[in-house]
PDB file of C-alpha atoms in Angstrom:
ATOM      1  CA  ILE A  21     193.493 118.397 186.688  1.00 56.00           C
ATOM      2  CA  ASP A  22     190.978 121.146 186.450  1.00 74.00           C
ATOM      3  CA  ARG A  23     191.718 122.530 190.191  1.00 77.00           C
ATOM      4  CA  THR A  24     195.634 122.116 189.237  1.00 78.00           C
ATOM      5  CA  PHE A  25     194.872 124.300 185.876  1.00 79.00           C
ATOM      6  CA  LYS A  26     193.215 126.876 187.500  1.00 84.00           C
ATOM      7  CA  ALA A  27     195.764 127.157 190.350  1.00 82.00           C
ATOM      8  CA  LEU A  28     198.036 128.039 187.253  1.00 83.00           C
ATOM      9  CA  GLN A  29     195.767 130.557 185.882  1.00 88.00           C
ATOM     10  CA  ILE A  30     195.352 132.211 189.731  1.00 89.00           C
ATOM     11  CA  GLU A  31     199.277 132.040 189.808  1.00 88.00           C
ATOM     12  CA  THR A  32     200.087 133.779 186.558  1.00 88.00           C
ATOM     13  CA  GLU A  33     197.135 136.455 187.267  1.00 91.00           C
ATOM     14  CA  PHE A  34     198.479 137.339 190.801  1.00 90.00           C
ATOM     15  CA  MET A  35     202.132 137.535 189.391  1.00 90.00           C
ATOM     16  CA  LYS A  36     200.723 139.940 186.870  1.00 91.00           C
ATOM     17  CA  GLU A  37     199.193 142.134 189.718  1.00 92.00           C
ATOM     18  CA  HIS A  38     201.959 141.958 192.073  1.00 91.00           C
ATOM     19  CA  GLY A  39     204.721 141.629 190.364  1.00 91.00           C
ATOM     20  CA  ARG A  40     206.056 138.370 192.367  1.00 92.00           C
ATOM     21  CA  LYS A  41     204.330 134.433 192.874  1.00 90.00           C
ATOM     22  CA  PRO A  42     201.871 133.995 195.303  1.00 90.00           C
ATOM     23  CA  ASN A  43     202.719 132.097 198.453  1.00 91.00           C
ATOM     24  CA  LYS A  44     200.963 128.941 199.636  1.00 89.00           C
ATOM     25  CA  THR A  45     198.668 130.553 201.883  1.00 91.00           C
ATOM     26  CA  GLU A  46     197.518 133.406 199.492  1.00 91.00           C
ATOM     27  CA  LEU A  47     197.109 130.845 196.359  1.00 89.00           C
ATOM     28  CA  ALA A  48     195.026 128.786 199.120  1.00 89.00           C
ATOM     29  CA  LYS A  49     192.952 131.442 200.066  1.00 92.00           C
ATOM     30  CA  ILE A  50     192.231 132.956 196.434  1.00 90.00           C
ATOM     31  CA  MET A  51     191.214 129.599 195.509  1.00 90.00           C
ATOM     32  CA  GLY A  52     188.634 128.733 198.732  1.00 89.00           C
ATOM     33  CA  LEU A  53     191.036 125.530 199.820  1.00 89.00           C
ATOM     34  CA  THR A  54     192.923 125.087 203.278  1.00 90.00           C
ATOM     35  CA  ILE A  55     196.746 124.966 203.103  1.00 88.00           C
ATOM     36  CA  GLU A  56     196.190 121.521 203.511  1.00 88.00           C
ATOM     37  CA  GLN A  57     194.045 120.997 200.394  1.00 87.00           C
ATOM     38  CA  LEU A  58     196.419 123.032 198.272  1.00 84.00           C
ATOM     39  CA  LEU A  59     199.489 120.789 199.532  1.00 82.00           C
ATOM     40  CA  ALA A  60     197.330 117.591 198.293  1.00 82.00           C
ATOM     41  CA  LEU A  61     196.473 118.974 194.931  1.00 79.00           C
ATOM     42  CA  VAL A  62     200.227 120.195 194.425  1.00 75.00           C
ATOM     43  CA  ASP A  63     201.164 116.592 195.588  1.00 71.00           C
ATOM     44  CA  CYS A  64     198.988 114.820 193.014  1.00 67.00           C
ATOM     45  CA  ASN A  65     200.223 116.900 190.446  1.00 62.00           C
ATOM     46  CA  SER A  66     204.063 116.038 190.907  1.00 59.00           C
ATOM     47  CA  VAL A  67     203.943 112.349 190.266  1.00 58.00           C
ATOM     48  CA  HIS A  68     204.621 112.031 186.722  1.00 64.00           C
ATOM     49  CA  ILE A  69     205.545 108.374 184.880  1.00 68.00           C
ATOM     50  CA  SER A  70     207.212 107.776 181.669  1.00 73.00           C
ATOM     51  CA  LEU A  71     204.610 105.615 179.733  1.00 73.00           C
ATOM     52  CA  ASP A  72     208.237 104.191 178.724  1.00 76.00           C
ATOM     53  CA  GLU A  73     209.599 103.412 182.138  1.00 76.00           C
ATOM     54  CA  LEU A  74     209.984  99.615 182.835  1.00 75.00           C
ATOM     55  CA  VAL A  75     208.075  98.766 185.321  1.00 68.00           C
ATOM     56  CA  THR A  76     208.307  94.674 185.119  1.00 72.00           C
ATOM     57  CA  ASP A  77     211.331  92.114 185.464  1.00 75.00           C
ATOM     58  CA  ASP A  78     210.435  91.229 182.012  1.00 75.00           C
ATOM     59  CA  GLY A  79     211.133  94.616 180.490  1.00 76.00           C
ATOM     60  CA  ASN A  80     208.030  95.511 179.811  1.00 72.00           C
ATOM     61  CA  SER A  81     206.945  99.320 180.338  1.00 74.00           C
ATOM     62  CA  LEU A  82     203.766 100.894 181.293  1.00 67.00           C
ATOM     63  CA  LEU A  83     202.953 101.691 177.861  1.00 74.00           C
ATOM     64  CA  ASP A  84     202.707  97.840 177.132  1.00 71.00           C
ATOM     65  CA  LEU A  85     200.603  97.188 179.692  1.00 66.00           C
ATOM     66  CA  ILE A  86     197.952  99.995 179.236  1.00 70.00           C
ATOM     67  CA  ALA A  87     195.042  97.791 177.441  1.00 57.00           C
ATOM     68  CA  ASN A  88     194.518  97.939 173.818  1.00 56.00           C
ATOM     69  CA  PRO A  89     191.134  97.793 173.111  1.00 60.00           C
ATOM     70  CA  GLU A  90     191.802  96.366 169.320  1.00 59.00           C
ATOM     71  CA  MET A  91     193.780  93.411 171.505  1.00 53.00           C
ATOM     72  CA  ASP A  92     190.719  93.014 173.215  1.00 59.00           C
ATOM     73  CA  ILE A  93     187.925  92.142 170.366  1.00 63.00           C
ATOM     74  CA  ASP A  94     190.653  89.934 168.559  1.00 64.00           C
ATOM     75  CA  PHE A  95     191.063  87.704 171.368  1.00 66.00           C
ATOM     76  CA  ASP A  96     187.243  87.982 172.315  1.00 72.00           C
ATOM     77  CA  LEU A  97     186.900  87.143 168.630  1.00 76.00           C
ATOM     78  CA  GLU A  98     189.309  84.097 168.933  1.00 78.00           C
ATOM     79  CA  ASN A  99     187.602  83.274 171.807  1.00 77.00           C
ATOM     80  CA  LYS A 100     184.369  82.577 170.858  1.00 80.00           C
ATOM     81  CA  LYS A 101     185.794  81.215 167.791  1.00 83.00           C
ATOM     82  CA  GLU A 102     187.378  78.648 169.832  1.00 83.00           C
ATOM     83  CA  HIS A 103     184.525  77.487 171.839  1.00 79.00           C
ATOM     84  CA  VAL A 104     182.369  77.352 168.606  1.00 84.00           C
ATOM     85  CA  GLN A 105     184.758  74.743 166.751  1.00 85.00           C
ATOM     86  CA  LEU A 106     185.137  73.133 170.028  1.00 84.00           C
ATOM     87  CA  ALA A 107     181.200  72.704 170.628  1.00 86.00           C
ATOM     88  CA  LEU A 108     181.019  71.427 166.281  1.00 88.00           C
ATOM     89  CA  SER A 109     183.567  69.013 167.552  1.00 88.00           C
ATOM     90  CA  TYR A 110     180.699  66.962 170.085  1.00 89.00           C
ATOM     91  CA  LEU A 111     178.325  67.258 167.571  1.00 90.00           C
ATOM     92  CA  THR A 112     177.304  63.883 165.464  1.00 93.00           C
ATOM     93  CA  ASP A 113     177.963  63.415 162.157  1.00 94.00           C
ATOM     94  CA  MET A 114     174.407  64.260 160.985  1.00 93.00           C
ATOM     95  CA  GLU A 115     174.562  67.345 162.835  1.00 94.00           C
ATOM     96  CA  GLN A 116     177.462  68.918 161.196  1.00 93.00           C
ATOM     97  CA  GLU A 117     176.482  67.976 158.112  1.00 94.00           C
ATOM     98  CA  LEU A 118     173.686  69.920 158.857  1.00 94.00           C
ATOM     99  CA  ILE A 119     174.961  73.016 160.062  1.00 92.00           C
ATOM    100  CA  ASP A 120     178.009  72.935 157.352  1.00 93.00           C
ATOM    101  CA  LYS A 121     175.162  72.253 154.459  1.00 95.00           C
ATOM    102  CA  ARG A 122     172.839  75.727 156.171  1.00 93.00           C
ATOM    103  CA  TYR A 123     175.571  77.551 156.825  1.00 90.00           C
ATOM    104  CA  GLN A 124     178.626  76.987 154.791  1.00 91.00           C
ATOM    105  CA  GLN A 125     176.798  76.070 151.858  1.00 94.00           C
ATOM    106  CA  ASP A 126     173.922  78.475 152.412  1.00 92.00           C
ATOM    107  CA  LEU A 127     171.303  75.584 151.082  1.00 94.00           C
ATOM    108  CA  THR A 128     167.652  76.088 151.934  1.00 94.00           C
ATOM    109  CA  PHE A 129     165.917  73.376 154.269  1.00 95.00           C
ATOM    110  CA  THR A 130     164.142  72.201 151.169  1.00 96.00           C
ATOM    111  CA  ALA A 131     167.560  71.621 149.107  1.00 96.00           C
ATOM    112  CA  ILE A 132     168.729  69.452 152.121  1.00 95.00           C
ATOM    113  CA  ALA A 133     165.670  67.655 152.469  1.00 96.00           C
ATOM    114  CA  LYS A 134     165.881  66.552 149.029  1.00 96.00           C
ATOM    115  CA  GLU A 135     169.122  65.295 149.724  1.00 94.00           C
ATOM    116  CA  HIS A 136     168.384  63.017 152.360  1.00 93.00           C
ATOM    117  CA  ASN A 137     165.075  61.939 151.079  1.00 96.00           C
ATOM    118  CA  VAL A 138     162.774  63.661 154.219  1.00 96.00           C
ATOM    119  CA  SER A 139     160.418  66.466 154.631  1.00 96.00           C
ATOM    120  CA  ARG A 140     161.244  70.438 154.741  1.00 95.00           C
ATOM    121  CA  GLU A 141     159.933  70.331 157.912  1.00 96.00           C
ATOM    122  CA  ARG A 142     161.688  67.324 159.114  1.00 96.00           C
ATOM    123  CA  ILE A 143     165.174  69.160 158.275  1.00 95.00           C
ATOM    124  CA  ARG A 144     163.751  72.247 159.973  1.00 95.00           C
ATOM    125  CA  GLN A 145     163.134  70.317 163.209  1.00 96.00           C
ATOM    126  CA  ARG A 146     166.743  68.800 162.879  1.00 95.00           C
ATOM    127  CA  THR A 147     168.092  72.347 162.815  1.00 94.00           C
ATOM    128  CA  THR A 148     166.491  73.346 165.626  1.00 94.00           C
ATOM    129  CA  ARG A 149     167.204  71.055 167.985  1.00 94.00           C
ATOM    130  CA  THR A 150     170.756  71.334 166.573  1.00 94.00           C
ATOM    131  CA  HIS A 151     171.066  75.066 167.572  1.00 92.00           C
ATOM    132  CA  ARG A 152     169.969  73.932 170.970  1.00 92.00           C
ATOM    133  CA  ARG A 153     172.421  71.375 171.371  1.00 91.00           C
ATOM    134  CA  LEU A 154     175.255  73.655 170.062  1.00 88.00           C
ATOM    135  CA  ARG A 155     174.166  76.416 172.308  1.00 87.00           C
ATOM    136  CA  GLU A 156     174.117  74.215 175.391  1.00 86.00           C
ATOM    137  CA  LEU A 157     177.814  73.130 174.408  1.00 84.00           C
ATOM    138  CA  ILE A 158     178.945  76.363 173.487  1.00 80.00           C
ATOM    139  CA  PHE A 159     177.829  77.345 176.880  1.00 77.00           C
ATOM    140  CA  LYS A 160     179.658  74.384 178.968  1.00 76.00           C
ATOM    141  CA  SER A 161     182.266  75.503 176.887  1.00 67.00           C
ATOM    142  CA  HIS A 162     182.455  79.313 178.178  1.00 60.00           C
ATOM    143  CA  VAL A 163     181.508  78.162 181.520  1.00 55.00           C
ATOM    144  CA  SER A 164     184.156  75.783 181.940  1.00 56.00           C
ATOM    145  CA  THR A 165     187.435  76.791 183.899  1.00 36.00           C
ATOM    146  CA  MET A 166     189.556  74.024 182.611  1.00 40.00           C
ATOM    147  CA  GLY A 167     188.192  75.003 178.855  1.00 43.00           C
ATOM    148  CA  ALA A 168     187.688  71.478 178.142  1.00 45.00           C
ATOM    149  CA  LEU A 169     184.250  71.006 177.390  1.00 44.00           C
ATOM    150  CA  ILE A 170     182.492  68.442 179.520  1.00 47.00           C
ATOM    151  CA  VAL A 171     179.483  66.883 177.835  1.00 47.00           C
ATOM    152  CA  GLU A 172     176.833  65.186 179.737  1.00 46.00           C
ATOM    153  CA  ASP A 173     174.199  63.440 177.271  1.00 45.00           C
ATOM    154  CA  ILE A 174     172.962  66.606 175.556  1.00 45.00           C
ATOM    155  CA  LYS A 175     170.573  64.517 173.412  1.00 43.00           C
TER     156      LYS A 175
END
C-alpha cells in the first residue's frame, strides 16, 4: 500500500513537471523498480472486492465471514461455562454442596464446618481436593474431542 501511494505521488509530481502521465518505464525508473515489479504492484492493487459481495452458496457476504472479536469472546466464555457446568455435574453431592456454599453463598470454611460438625481444616482439605478434582474434570472435558466427559475414577 505504501508503494502504491508512493507511485501515485510520483505520478502526480511527474504530471506537474511534464504535463503528462509517466509511462510505465519512466515510473519504474523513478521508483527504482523493474518493469516486472511495477506491473506486479499494479496487479496487486487492481483487485478490489466489495465486503457486501456474496461469497458462499448460502448467501453470506464477505463481511459476514470476517471474524468479530466480540463474538469470539462470547463463544469462549460460553464454552468455558459449559465445561465448568459439565464438570460440576460429575462432582459428588457433598462436593457440589461445598462449592455452592463456598462460592454461591460466600460462606467461610468456619461457617461450613459448623454446619457439618467438622473442623475448619477438614473443610479446607475437602475444598482443596474438590478444586483438584474439578480442574481435572474441566481439563478432560476441554481435551475431549467429542465434547463428552469421560470420567475415570478420579477420587
